[in-house]
Amino acid sequence: METRQLEYFVAVAEELSFTRAAQRLFATQSTVSATIRALETDLGATLFDRSTRRVALSTAGALFLPEAKAALDSVERARDVVQQASAGLRGSLRIGTLTSMNAFDLPVLLGAFHRRHPLVDLHLTVSLTGSSGLADDVRHGRLDVALLGLSRAELGGLDATQLASVPYYAVLPDSHPLAARESVRLPELDGELFVDCPRGFGNRLAVDREFASLGLSRRVAAEVADLRTVPRYVSAGLGVAVLPGTARLDLPDVVSIPLADTSLTWPLTVVVSAKRPPSQALRTLLELFVSAAAEGDITEF
C-alpha cells in the first residue's frame, strides 16, 4: 500500500466524484480510477459503490476512511520531524483568502515568511464563494489554512483564532435622507434596496442575521462578489449597503456612516482543521499571523 493510493482514496471519498478528485489532485481521471482499483485489489475489498450517476463509499470504504486519514497524518508528521532536523522548514501550504481583504497585508506577510523559509512552497487560493466556501475547503482538506470572516457558530470542525474585529458602516448615496447623520440605526434602513455580496459571504450572513434578529427583512437588489466594488454600485443608484470597515471611501457621491445600537462586527479569523494536526510550517505561519495582528490596528476591510 502506497501513500499516493491513500491520498487518492481520501480525495475520492471526500469529493464523492472521480472527476472532482482528479481536479483536486491535478491528475487525470483514468489515473485516479486505476489507483483506486489497485488499492481495492491490494485490500481485497470494494471501497466505493459506483454507478453511472453517483459514487458512494461502501461499508468497507467508510471504515477505511478514518484509518487512511490517520495514516496520512502520521506520514506527514514523520516527514515534518525529519525535515526540520535536516534542513529547516520544508513542505507546502495551501492558503485561502477572500477576494477583497485589505485588513491584513497578506502579500507582505507571505513575502516575509518566504524569505525566512524558502523551502516551503506557498499556494494561495482566492475564494469566489466567500468565507463559507473557504471554511468548507479547510474542513475537507482542500486548504491547510484560510483567512475568513464567519461567526464562531459557523466554524464547526475548525480551530479558529480571531485576529481582529472590524466595525460595520452604512454606505449611502450623499443624496440619501440619512446621509448627513452622524450614525444610523439598522431599523432606519428598513424597506431600502440593498447592494451586497452573494449568500455564503461572511459579511452577508452577518447582516442578514442581524436584520432577522430585529424582525426586519431586506431585499438585496444587486449581488457582487468583490466587496470593494459595492460602494460603486451604491453610487450608481442600485441601493444602499451595510459593509465592514468602510470608514474611508474614494467616491465623492457616497458616504459611510457608523452604525448605532448594534454589536455587529466582522471577525477576521484564521482557521485550520480541528481534525488534522498542523505541520511545523503551518504552526509557524499561524504564529506570524497572530503576531502581525497583535502589532497592527486592523480596522479596515
Short mmCIF file of C-alpha atoms in Angstrom, two decimals:
data_model
loop_
_atom_site.label_atom_id
_atom_site.label_comp_id
_atom_site.label_asym_id
_atom_site.label_seq_id
_atom_site.Cartn_x
_atom_site.Cartn_y
_atom_site.Cartn_z
CA MET A 1 0.00 0.00 0.00
CA GLU A 2 1.44 3.36 -1.07
CA THR A 3 0.90 6.81 0.37
CA ARG A 4 -0.26 8.00 -3.05
CA GLN A 5 -3.01 5.39 -3.04
CA LEU A 6 -4.24 6.65 0.32
CA GLU A 7 -4.17 10.26 -0.89
CA TYR A 8 -6.22 9.35 -3.96
CA PHE A 9 -8.69 7.33 -1.89
CA VAL A 10 -9.24 10.18 0.59
CA ALA A 11 -9.76 12.67 -2.24
CA VAL A 12 -12.39 10.50 -3.94
CA ALA A 13 -14.06 9.74 -0.60
CA GLU A 14 -14.35 13.44 0.26
CA GLU A 15 -15.43 14.59 -3.19
CA LEU A 16 -17.57 11.51 -3.99
CA SER A 17 -16.56 12.10 -7.56
CA PHE A 18 -13.62 10.74 -9.53
CA THR A 19 -13.72 13.82 -11.76
CA ARG A 20 -13.55 16.33 -8.89
CA ALA A 21 -10.93 14.24 -7.10
CA ALA A 22 -8.77 14.24 -10.24
CA GLN A 23 -9.05 18.04 -10.47
CA ARG A 24 -8.13 18.37 -6.80
CA LEU A 25 -5.12 16.08 -7.25
CA PHE A 26 -4.02 17.61 -10.56
CA ALA A 27 -4.21 14.13 -12.09
CA THR A 28 -6.17 12.53 -14.92
CA GLN A 29 -9.39 10.73 -14.08
CA SER A 30 -8.04 7.48 -15.56
CA THR A 31 -5.01 7.67 -13.24
CA VAL A 32 -7.25 8.16 -10.20
CA SER A 33 -9.53 5.28 -11.22
CA ALA A 34 -6.58 2.95 -11.83
CA THR A 35 -5.01 3.86 -8.49
CA ILE A 36 -8.24 3.15 -6.61
CA ARG A 37 -8.67 -0.19 -8.39
CA ALA A 38 -5.12 -1.17 -7.44
CA LEU A 39 -5.80 -0.23 -3.81
CA GLU A 40 -9.02 -2.27 -3.78
CA THR A 41 -7.13 -5.25 -5.19
CA ASP A 42 -4.45 -4.87 -2.53
CA LEU A 43 -7.05 -4.71 0.24
CA GLY A 44 -9.31 -7.36 -1.24
CA ALA A 45 -12.36 -5.15 -0.77
CA THR A 46 -14.53 -2.75 -2.75
CA LEU A 47 -14.13 0.76 -1.34
CA PHE A 48 -16.71 2.54 -3.50
CA ASP A 49 -20.13 1.70 -4.84
CA ARG A 50 -20.08 3.07 -8.37
CA SER A 51 -22.90 3.75 -10.79
CA THR A 52 -23.34 5.96 -13.84
CA ARG A 53 -24.96 8.62 -11.63
CA ARG A 54 -23.14 8.55 -8.33
CA VAL A 55 -20.15 7.41 -6.32
CA ALA A 56 -20.62 6.39 -2.70
CA LEU A 57 -18.42 4.83 -0.04
CA SER A 58 -19.04 1.16 0.53
CA THR A 59 -19.25 -0.19 4.07
CA ALA A 60 -15.59 -1.17 3.86
CA GLY A 61 -14.69 2.23 2.41
CA ALA A 62 -16.44 4.10 5.22
CA LEU A 63 -14.49 2.05 7.80
CA PHE A 64 -11.23 2.55 5.92
CA LEU A 65 -11.53 6.35 5.51
CA PRO A 66 -10.59 7.43 9.09
CA GLU A 67 -7.72 4.92 9.10
CA ALA A 68 -6.41 6.24 5.77
CA LYS A 69 -6.56 9.83 7.04
CA ALA A 70 -4.77 8.87 10.25
CA ALA A 71 -2.05 7.09 8.26
CA LEU A 72 -1.52 10.12 6.03
CA ASP A 73 -1.35 12.39 9.07
CA SER A 74 1.28 10.12 10.64
CA VAL A 75 3.35 10.15 7.46
CA GLU A 76 3.14 13.95 7.28
CA ARG A 77 4.20 14.32 10.91
CA ALA A 78 7.13 11.94 10.39
CA ARG A 79 8.24 13.83 7.29
CA ASP A 80 7.87 17.12 9.15
CA VAL A 81 10.11 15.97 12.02
CA VAL A 82 12.84 14.72 9.69
CA GLN A 83 12.79 17.83 7.50
CA GLN A 84 13.05 20.14 10.50
CA ALA A 85 16.06 18.22 11.78
CA SER A 86 17.82 18.14 8.42
CA ALA A 87 17.31 21.46 6.68
CA GLY A 88 14.76 23.69 8.36
CA LEU A 89 11.13 24.06 7.35
CA ARG A 90 10.05 22.30 4.17
CA GLY A 91 6.78 21.30 2.59
CA SER A 92 3.88 23.19 1.10
CA LEU A 93 0.99 25.24 2.43
CA ARG A 94 -2.36 25.79 0.71
CA ILE A 95 -3.70 29.15 1.88
CA GLY A 96 -7.19 30.51 1.23
CA THR A 97 -8.27 34.13 1.41
CA LEU A 98 -11.14 36.36 0.33
CA THR A 99 -11.43 38.20 -2.97
CA SER A 100 -11.19 41.52 -1.16
CA MET A 101 -9.42 41.91 2.14
CA ASN A 102 -7.30 44.93 2.95
CA ALA A 103 -7.47 44.40 6.71
CA PHE A 104 -4.46 42.10 6.60
CA ASP A 105 -1.45 42.76 4.34
CA LEU A 106 -1.21 39.16 3.23
CA PRO A 107 1.33 39.70 0.40
CA VAL A 108 3.76 41.37 2.80
CA LEU A 109 3.33 38.66 5.43
CA LEU A 110 3.74 35.80 2.96
CA GLY A 111 6.77 37.54 1.49
CA ALA A 112 8.36 37.71 4.94
CA PHE A 113 7.52 34.06 5.56
CA HIS A 114 9.08 33.05 2.23
CA ARG A 115 12.30 34.90 2.95
CA ARG A 116 12.63 33.10 6.28
CA HIS A 117 11.54 29.69 4.99
CA PRO A 118 12.30 29.49 1.25
CA LEU A 119 11.86 25.70 1.13
CA VAL A 120 8.14 25.94 1.95
CA ASP A 121 6.03 26.25 -1.19
CA LEU A 122 3.06 28.60 -0.81
CA HIS A 123 -0.12 28.09 -2.84
CA LEU A 124 -2.63 30.92 -2.48
CA THR A 125 -6.29 30.47 -3.40
CA VAL A 126 -8.78 33.33 -3.58
CA SER A 127 -12.33 32.19 -2.90
CA LEU A 128 -15.19 33.22 -5.16
CA THR A 129 -17.69 31.63 -2.77
CA GLY A 130 -16.80 33.72 0.26
CA SER A 131 -15.99 32.67 3.80
CA SER A 132 -18.36 29.70 3.77
CA GLY A 133 -16.54 28.22 0.80
CA LEU A 134 -13.15 28.74 2.43
CA ALA A 135 -14.30 27.09 5.66
CA ASP A 136 -15.61 24.11 3.72
CA ASP A 137 -12.33 23.79 1.79
CA VAL A 138 -10.36 23.65 5.07
CA ARG A 139 -12.76 21.08 6.56
CA HIS A 140 -12.36 18.81 3.53
CA GLY A 141 -8.60 19.15 3.26
CA ARG A 142 -8.53 21.22 0.09
CA LEU A 143 -6.85 24.02 2.03
CA ASP A 144 -4.49 23.93 5.01
CA VAL A 145 -5.43 27.36 6.36
CA ALA A 146 -7.77 30.20 5.49
CA LEU A 147 -8.44 33.80 6.46
CA LEU A 148 -12.16 34.46 6.59
CA GLY A 149 -14.99 36.24 8.38
CA LEU A 150 -17.55 33.93 9.99
CA SER A 151 -19.03 33.78 13.46
CA ARG A 152 -17.93 31.09 15.92
CA ALA A 153 -21.21 29.25 15.40
CA GLU A 154 -20.34 28.78 11.72
CA LEU A 155 -16.86 27.33 12.33
CA GLY A 156 -17.68 23.76 13.32
CA GLY A 157 -14.86 21.31 12.68
CA LEU A 158 -12.27 24.10 12.65
CA ASP A 159 -9.71 25.52 15.05
CA ALA A 160 -10.16 29.29 14.83
CA THR A 161 -8.17 32.25 16.06
CA GLN A 162 -9.72 35.69 15.75
CA LEU A 163 -7.20 38.26 14.58
CA ALA A 164 -9.36 41.38 14.51
CA SER A 165 -12.89 42.72 14.81
CA VAL A 166 -13.92 45.26 12.18
CA PRO A 167 -16.96 47.58 12.61
CA TYR A 168 -19.72 47.92 10.03
CA TYR A 169 -20.91 51.11 8.34
CA ALA A 170 -23.96 52.14 6.38
CA VAL A 171 -22.94 53.12 2.85
CA LEU A 172 -25.37 55.61 1.33
CA PRO A 173 -25.59 57.97 -1.65
CA ASP A 174 -24.85 61.51 -0.49
CA SER A 175 -28.39 62.46 -1.58
CA HIS A 176 -29.96 59.96 0.83
CA PRO A 177 -32.10 61.50 3.64
CA LEU A 178 -29.82 59.87 6.25
CA ALA A 179 -26.55 60.91 4.59
CA ALA A 180 -25.92 63.85 6.92
CA ARG A 181 -26.39 61.83 10.10
CA GLU A 182 -23.51 61.03 12.48
CA SER A 183 -24.81 57.48 12.90
CA VAL A 184 -27.55 55.27 11.52
CA ARG A 185 -29.63 52.54 13.16
CA LEU A 186 -30.40 49.43 11.13
CA PRO A 187 -34.20 49.78 11.54
CA GLU A 188 -33.90 53.13 9.75
CA LEU A 189 -32.81 51.20 6.65
CA ASP A 190 -35.91 49.00 6.69
CA GLY A 191 -37.55 48.96 3.26
CA GLU A 192 -34.42 50.03 1.37
CA LEU A 193 -32.99 48.15 -1.59
CA PHE A 194 -29.52 46.77 -0.84
CA VAL A 195 -26.33 46.02 -2.68
CA ASP A 196 -24.40 43.15 -1.08
CA CYS A 197 -22.19 40.13 -1.64
CA PRO A 198 -23.73 36.75 -2.57
CA ARG A 199 -25.08 34.37 0.04
CA GLY A 200 -22.28 32.46 1.74
CA PHE A 201 -20.06 35.51 2.16
CA GLY A 202 -19.40 36.17 5.85
CA ASN A 203 -20.44 39.83 5.79
CA ARG A 204 -23.71 38.95 4.01
CA LEU A 205 -24.50 36.22 6.54
CA ALA A 206 -23.83 38.57 9.46
CA VAL A 207 -26.01 41.40 8.14
CA ASP A 208 -28.85 39.05 7.16
CA ARG A 209 -28.74 37.53 10.65
CA GLU A 210 -28.75 40.97 12.32
CA PHE A 211 -31.76 42.16 10.33
CA ALA A 212 -33.61 38.91 11.12
CA SER A 213 -32.88 39.32 14.85
CA LEU A 214 -34.56 42.73 14.67
CA GLY A 215 -37.61 41.28 12.95
CA LEU A 216 -36.73 43.09 9.73
CA SER A 217 -36.44 41.80 6.20
CA ARG A 218 -34.43 43.29 3.40
CA ARG A 219 -34.24 42.90 -0.35
CA VAL A 220 -30.83 42.60 -1.97
CA ALA A 221 -31.32 44.03 -5.46
CA ALA A 222 -27.73 43.57 -6.65
CA GLU A 223 -25.10 40.99 -5.66
CA VAL A 224 -21.39 41.45 -6.39
CA ALA A 225 -18.57 39.09 -5.39
CA ASP A 226 -15.93 41.77 -4.83
CA LEU A 227 -16.85 43.67 -1.69
CA ARG A 228 -14.59 46.58 -2.64
CA THR A 229 -16.81 47.41 -5.61
CA VAL A 230 -20.07 47.56 -3.63
CA PRO A 231 -19.82 51.35 -2.97
CA ARG A 232 -19.63 51.95 -6.72
CA TYR A 233 -22.95 50.18 -7.18
CA VAL A 234 -24.38 52.29 -4.37
CA SER A 235 -23.10 55.34 -6.24
CA ALA A 236 -24.89 54.11 -9.37
CA GLY A 237 -28.22 54.15 -7.51
CA LEU A 238 -28.78 50.40 -7.13
CA GLY A 239 -29.33 50.58 -3.38
CA VAL A 240 -27.65 51.14 -0.03
CA ALA A 241 -25.20 48.83 1.72
CA VAL A 242 -24.03 47.75 5.15
CA LEU A 243 -20.35 46.83 4.96
CA PRO A 244 -17.43 46.21 7.31
CA GLY A 245 -14.54 48.62 7.53
CA THR A 246 -15.62 51.27 5.02
CA ALA A 247 -14.77 54.34 7.07
CA ARG A 248 -12.93 55.89 4.10
CA LEU A 249 -14.34 55.98 0.59
CA ASP A 250 -12.84 57.46 -2.55
CA LEU A 251 -16.20 58.16 -4.18
CA PRO A 252 -17.38 61.77 -3.94
CA ASP A 253 -21.10 60.97 -4.05
CA VAL A 254 -21.14 58.16 -1.46
CA VAL A 255 -20.83 58.42 2.33
CA SER A 256 -20.15 55.83 5.03
CA ILE A 257 -21.80 56.34 8.41
CA PRO A 258 -21.17 54.35 11.63
CA LEU A 259 -23.96 52.10 12.83
CA ALA A 260 -25.58 52.82 16.18
CA ASP A 261 -27.29 50.50 18.68
CA THR A 262 -25.72 47.32 17.31
CA SER A 263 -22.88 44.99 18.25
CA LEU A 264 -22.46 43.95 14.63
CA THR A 265 -18.77 43.45 13.77
CA TRP A 266 -16.89 41.47 11.13
CA PRO A 267 -14.38 38.99 12.64
CA LEU A 268 -11.15 38.45 10.76
CA THR A 269 -10.31 34.87 11.68
CA VAL A 270 -7.64 32.36 10.69
CA VAL A 271 -8.83 28.74 10.65
CA VAL A 272 -7.26 25.30 10.31
CA SER A 273 -8.78 21.84 10.54
CA ALA A 274 -9.61 20.63 14.03
CA LYS A 275 -9.09 17.03 12.89
CA ARG A 276 -5.62 17.24 11.34
CA PRO A 277 -2.56 18.22 13.44
CA PRO A 278 -0.84 21.23 11.83
CA SER A 279 2.64 20.79 10.38
CA GLN A 280 5.51 22.83 11.76
CA ALA A 281 5.35 25.05 8.68
CA LEU A 282 1.66 25.71 9.30
CA ARG A 283 2.23 26.40 13.00
CA THR A 284 4.96 28.87 12.07
CA LEU A 285 2.68 30.67 9.62
CA LEU A 286 -0.11 30.85 12.22
CA GLU A 287 2.30 32.39 14.72
CA LEU A 288 3.23 35.00 12.11
CA PHE A 289 -0.44 35.88 11.53
CA VAL A 290 -1.16 36.21 15.25
CA SER A 291 1.97 38.32 15.81
CA ALA A 292 1.13 40.65 12.91
CA ALA A 293 -2.43 41.09 14.19
CA ALA A 294 -1.16 41.90 17.70
CA GLU A 295 1.15 44.58 16.35
CA GLY A 296 -1.31 46.22 13.96
CA ASP A 297 -4.54 48.19 14.32
CA ILE A 298 -6.81 46.34 11.91
CA THR A 299 -9.93 48.43 11.29
CA GLU A 300 -10.27 48.36 7.50
CA PHE A 301 -11.63 45.52 5.39
#
